[in-house]
């Protein structure tokens, strides 16, 4: 049996135990804590010399159709799995005391975690898709039940957008499957890639566009991004952490697994289109982010904007840029999760996150201010954090593509836009940091709580930031593994 | 064993229970239902016994091909579920029937579905128009009684009358169509229809098409395809809930078996097949759009399920229109099995919630999670599966259907299907939303379930989840 199966089953077991009456918080902390240790073991146990797919397990379901339940991981999957377990553990740790059905809340978080673990360890596109999709239901329930602001509208918007996006992905997957000759059809993406590389199957390039739209919606690629800000602003902090940090990365992961190896020619042919969209992501969304006047909306929009940089890594399509994209996925996942956790902590104290009602909070909450400062630096991409390593690799990779391509103009514009994006993100993040934490202290009467972060808030956020620093200073920890996937 | 023995056993079971009901008036009516369930389980077991072929006289009417056997089991299982969920319906029956004794009329309510089951089992084996017509009428007569069973409730009577009149009308269409087909081809056999048509001169194809059209109208009425769906929401809403479930699942599945047997023959004649399949594709599109878009606006749970049942007819029709693909038949069979599990689960929860909240509007489901976590979980699973989200039986069902549609290159149909799925996610999640987002309304008490009901609900949840991961056995039994 594959050791990866534990990552999926353990949260499910914890859900059953909680429904049977076990204490919700302790059980889920234990389950996700164990999962974190387990995924770390798997991460360091992976043999980078051999590379390729390890921890394999294949269960035959419908052999006639080539549909199997296959688990396995390479360096990229392991990185994403580590991100999943890290953020799940932190999200459950920072979950505050709830008035309404707390056990349901923990069950939902565990369910998302199980779905993510399944999605990142499945080699069969069918289950890759399926595990991701089931994680949408708990998100829907959580935003609607425990969210803030206009939560019901946000929950609907997110679910319909993501539901439509994943359904388009499904159509793309079926089309890919049917493109192979009928005796060799398989849902295994390794087989799909192999067949098209050996010219056994000839998937039409419009399938690439279908996948791009589908996965793009999941990653909030411009112009399919409008679900993202409202969702993250309304979702309870742990949900936003898991969704923005990990669930959204699934779309990128899917593109790396399916679209790039199967359609190398189409990626090149449609690169101008994708470059245009990602420039919109960086510049247009970047300026929209600058115009935000609330902390949660700023961070939510920033998470949309940063996807543009990762897309640049994908479309540049060489080992340098792809590794950078993977590294940035990891780094962005951790930093955005830390920022959303801090947002949630502030909201539970002040009940407002709008800039003109806040200021000088550093005097009241020095710990929160310190952590937010680190989060800001990480998000901007300052050296020392993983985000910096990822971004710099993407820029190098993209520049390399330009030089080999004899200077494609659209690529150069995209690189310049992405570099400008770093400046934009510095502007809005530092502005946000100043508006909330510095200047004269504005304190309203109605504040619920004026105590600084408790241990249960401080520790998990610190954990996320420490991991960011470690992998930022020693990026080879991740790059060694990720490189095996792109060799 | 003679295959006809299966139906005989079911009829015998019904007659014995009827006698028991007549001669032991003081018997606890629950026992009749339990005996019926046990008897049907026995027949279900018998279907796995080796069956030998039939005598020459009955062979032209009756077949025991895998399709027939598969749907015989389907009908038995659905009848078992109907009886099982009727156990929770006893108080409603007692209120709905004028009678001197408190138990009056309850027993027959459990026995009628058994007779319907026998006629449905004949129906799915029918390969001649005569056999088809007789068993179809047999089932419809039982449904006339069952739908208007709760005589004190005017809504039920309205539903019964509507069904009676419209069903009689379509029976007329069916007979008229059959006579046209017989008049031109000289045969009442469905099995050899293609052979007879192949011998016809080309000028008689137009009148034949007229007959085919009439028969299709009747079938479309049974499966509730647009534009013959107008009877359905009112009848569903008025009928007793277990009968609604039976009508929506068993009767619909039987309609699809007939449609399949009929269209399979027409498909073999290219000139005719093209026209008929163009019509089927159009029907599928219209049904999908109408069912899904109309369902979005519903506020009554029973009507929502009615429109959802129209929508699912549309999905199955997608596969019917792609009948040339190798996997089309298993895809239809699997979809209907998934539909059985998820729809009956939804109806059971609806039945219990209606009982304890005094209504079947969607707002009656408010805060169900806090009143009974199991019921809320069951409804969530049912809705997720109906919406076609992954790792549930409904997802595999849609998956297979979209795959065969893709294979046949019906891209227009695929586009409409995609719109429908997204619309479906909206209205099914609306129910989940009400159960979790909202607090229970004032004065609603926690719901306690009987052991038998808990078992049935857990079984159906398990079936939906297991089929969502391992659909192979159902799929293989039809290949």
mmCIF file of C-alpha atoms in Angstrom, chain A residues 286-415:
data_model
loop_
_atom_site.group_PDB
_atom_site.id
_atom_site.type_symbol
_atom_site.label_atom_id
_atom_site.label_comp_id
_atom_site.label_asym_id
_atom_site.label_seq_id
_atom_site.Cartn_x
_atom_site.Cartn_y
_atom_site.Cartn_z
ATOM 1 C CA UNK A 286 -2.153 45.109 -9.343
ATOM 2 C CA UNK A 287 -3.653 48.572 -9.750
ATOM 3 C CA UNK A 288 -7.017 47.324 -8.527
ATOM 4 C CA UNK A 289 -5.256 46.034 -5.425
ATOM 5 C CA UNK A 290 -3.700 49.427 -4.832
ATOM 6 C CA UNK A 291 -7.156 50.962 -4.827
ATOM 7 C CA UNK A 292 -8.459 48.706 -2.058
ATOM 8 C CA UNK A 293 -9.285 50.337 1.249
ATOM 9 C CA UNK A 294 -9.677 47.231 3.388
ATOM 10 C CA UNK A 295 -6.978 44.853 4.538
ATOM 11 C CA UNK A 296 -8.789 41.609 3.636
ATOM 12 C CA UNK A 297 -9.627 42.847 0.135
ATOM 13 C CA UNK A 298 -6.062 44.005 -0.416
ATOM 14 C CA UNK A 299 -4.657 40.616 0.490
ATOM 15 C CA UNK A 300 -7.351 38.802 -1.479
ATOM 16 C CA UNK A 301 -6.603 40.810 -4.623
ATOM 17 C CA UNK A 302 -2.878 40.421 -4.096
ATOM 18 C CA UNK A 303 -3.300 36.653 -4.210
ATOM 19 C CA UNK A 304 -4.955 37.017 -7.623
ATOM 20 C CA UNK A 305 -2.168 39.257 -8.831
ATOM 21 C CA UNK A 306 0.654 36.933 -7.817
ATOM 22 C CA UNK A 307 -0.829 34.169 -9.964
ATOM 23 C CA UNK A 308 0.279 36.192 -12.980
ATOM 24 C CA UNK A 309 3.927 35.785 -12.064
ATOM 25 C CA UNK A 310 3.495 32.036 -11.658
ATOM 26 C CA UNK A 311 1.809 31.860 -15.058
ATOM 27 C CA UNK A 312 4.837 33.602 -16.525
ATOM 28 C CA UNK A 313 6.902 30.733 -15.144
ATOM 29 C CA UNK A 314 4.632 28.212 -16.831
ATOM 30 C CA UNK A 315 4.517 29.868 -20.211
ATOM 31 C CA UNK A 316 8.305 30.414 -20.326
ATOM 32 C CA UNK A 317 8.413 26.636 -20.178
ATOM 33 C CA UNK A 318 11.992 25.789 -19.327
ATOM 34 C CA UNK A 319 13.341 23.980 -16.303
ATOM 35 C CA UNK A 320 14.480 27.188 -14.623
ATOM 36 C CA UNK A 321 11.140 28.948 -14.885
ATOM 37 C CA UNK A 322 9.091 25.882 -14.047
ATOM 38 C CA UNK A 323 11.125 25.194 -10.918
ATOM 39 C CA UNK A 324 10.716 28.825 -10.017
ATOM 40 C CA UNK A 325 6.962 28.567 -10.531
ATOM 41 C CA UNK A 326 6.798 25.518 -8.254
ATOM 42 C CA UNK A 327 8.870 27.272 -5.629
ATOM 43 C CA UNK A 328 6.686 30.357 -5.832
ATOM 44 C CA UNK A 329 3.560 28.208 -5.517
ATOM 45 C CA UNK A 330 4.956 26.848 -2.292
ATOM 46 C CA UNK A 331 6.121 30.206 -0.990
ATOM 47 C CA UNK A 332 2.978 32.061 -1.970
ATOM 48 C CA UNK A 333 0.845 29.364 -0.359
ATOM 49 C CA UNK A 334 2.591 29.798 2.965
ATOM 50 C CA UNK A 335 2.776 33.591 2.919
ATOM 51 C CA UNK A 336 -0.844 34.129 1.902
ATOM 52 C CA UNK A 337 -1.970 31.638 4.546
ATOM 53 C CA UNK A 338 -0.018 33.540 7.211
ATOM 54 C CA UNK A 339 -1.484 36.863 6.059
ATOM 55 C CA UNK A 340 -5.049 35.552 6.046
ATOM 56 C CA UNK A 341 -4.539 34.064 9.503
ATOM 57 C CA UNK A 342 -3.405 37.500 10.740
ATOM 58 C CA UNK A 343 -6.369 39.110 9.025
ATOM 59 C CA UNK A 344 -8.685 36.748 10.850
ATOM 60 C CA UNK A 345 -6.979 37.449 14.159
ATOM 61 C CA UNK A 346 -7.351 41.207 13.671
ATOM 62 C CA UNK A 347 -10.950 40.925 12.562
ATOM 63 C CA UNK A 348 -11.815 38.948 15.688
ATOM 64 C CA UNK A 349 -10.460 41.849 17.761
ATOM 65 C CA UNK A 350 -11.536 44.966 15.914
ATOM 66 C CA UNK A 351 -14.469 43.703 13.814
ATOM 67 C CA UNK A 352 -13.304 45.986 11.019
ATOM 68 C CA UNK A 353 -10.436 45.863 8.599
ATOM 69 C CA UNK A 354 -10.991 49.095 6.781
ATOM 70 C CA UNK A 355 -7.966 51.370 6.720
ATOM 71 C CA UNK A 356 -9.657 54.551 7.832
ATOM 72 C CA UNK A 357 -10.913 52.909 11.026
ATOM 73 C CA UNK A 358 -7.552 51.403 11.923
ATOM 74 C CA UNK A 359 -4.079 52.725 12.721
ATOM 75 C CA UNK A 360 -1.211 52.349 15.140
ATOM 76 C CA UNK A 361 -2.128 48.827 16.052
ATOM 77 C CA UNK A 362 1.563 48.035 16.582
ATOM 78 C CA UNK A 363 1.266 49.691 19.986
ATOM 79 C CA UNK A 364 -1.529 47.354 21.018
ATOM 80 C CA UNK A 365 -0.526 44.174 19.204
ATOM 81 C CA UNK A 366 3.272 44.155 18.861
ATOM 82 C CA UNK A 367 3.432 40.442 18.085
ATOM 83 C CA UNK A 368 0.834 40.685 15.348
ATOM 84 C CA UNK A 369 2.657 43.677 13.927
ATOM 85 C CA UNK A 370 5.946 41.808 13.835
ATOM 86 C CA UNK A 371 4.454 38.775 12.117
ATOM 87 C CA UNK A 372 2.541 40.928 9.659
ATOM 88 C CA UNK A 373 5.778 42.697 8.818
ATOM 89 C CA UNK A 374 7.392 39.394 7.991
ATOM 90 C CA UNK A 375 4.362 38.335 5.978
ATOM 91 C CA UNK A 376 4.497 41.594 4.042
ATOM 92 C CA UNK A 377 8.164 41.153 3.245
ATOM 93 C CA UNK A 378 7.573 37.597 2.107
ATOM 94 C CA UNK A 379 4.631 38.616 -0.063
ATOM 95 C CA UNK A 380 6.614 41.408 -1.746
ATOM 96 C CA UNK A 381 9.368 38.921 -2.445
ATOM 97 C CA UNK A 382 12.250 40.220 -0.366
ATOM 98 C CA UNK A 383 15.446 38.164 -0.464
ATOM 99 C CA UNK A 384 15.522 35.576 2.275
ATOM 100 C CA UNK A 385 12.005 34.397 1.655
ATOM 101 C CA UNK A 386 10.959 31.563 -0.652
ATOM 102 C CA UNK A 387 8.905 33.958 -2.783
ATOM 103 C CA UNK A 388 12.075 35.810 -3.752
ATOM 104 C CA UNK A 389 13.836 32.640 -4.835
ATOM 105 C CA UNK A 390 10.816 31.604 -6.863
ATOM 106 C CA UNK A 391 10.373 34.971 -8.555
ATOM 107 C CA UNK A 392 14.015 35.366 -9.447
ATOM 108 C CA UNK A 393 14.070 31.904 -11.043
ATOM 109 C CA UNK A 394 10.979 32.741 -13.046
ATOM 110 C CA UNK A 395 12.550 35.975 -14.307
ATOM 111 C CA UNK A 396 15.780 34.202 -15.212
ATOM 112 C CA UNK A 397 13.904 31.413 -16.930
ATOM 113 C CA UNK A 398 11.692 33.794 -18.871
ATOM 114 C CA UNK A 399 14.692 35.874 -19.931
ATOM 115 C CA UNK A 400 16.408 32.714 -21.096
ATOM 116 C CA UNK A 401 13.397 31.917 -23.240
ATOM 117 C CA UNK A 402 13.536 35.405 -24.725
ATOM 118 C CA UNK A 403 17.190 35.004 -25.637
ATOM 119 C CA UNK A 404 16.635 31.589 -27.198
ATOM 120 C CA UNK A 405 13.506 32.819 -28.975
ATOM 121 C CA UNK A 406 15.537 35.717 -30.452
ATOM 122 C CA UNK A 407 13.613 38.240 -28.435
ATOM 123 C CA UNK A 408 9.895 37.709 -28.674
ATOM 124 C CA UNK A 409 8.431 41.110 -27.948
ATOM 125 C CA UNK A 410 5.442 39.908 -25.969
ATOM 126 C CA UNK A 411 7.707 37.955 -23.652
ATOM 127 C CA UNK A 412 9.856 40.979 -22.979
ATOM 128 C CA UNK A 413 6.807 43.085 -22.212
ATOM 129 C CA UNK A 414 5.590 40.387 -19.840
ATOM 130 C CA UNK A 415 8.904 40.252 -18.012
#
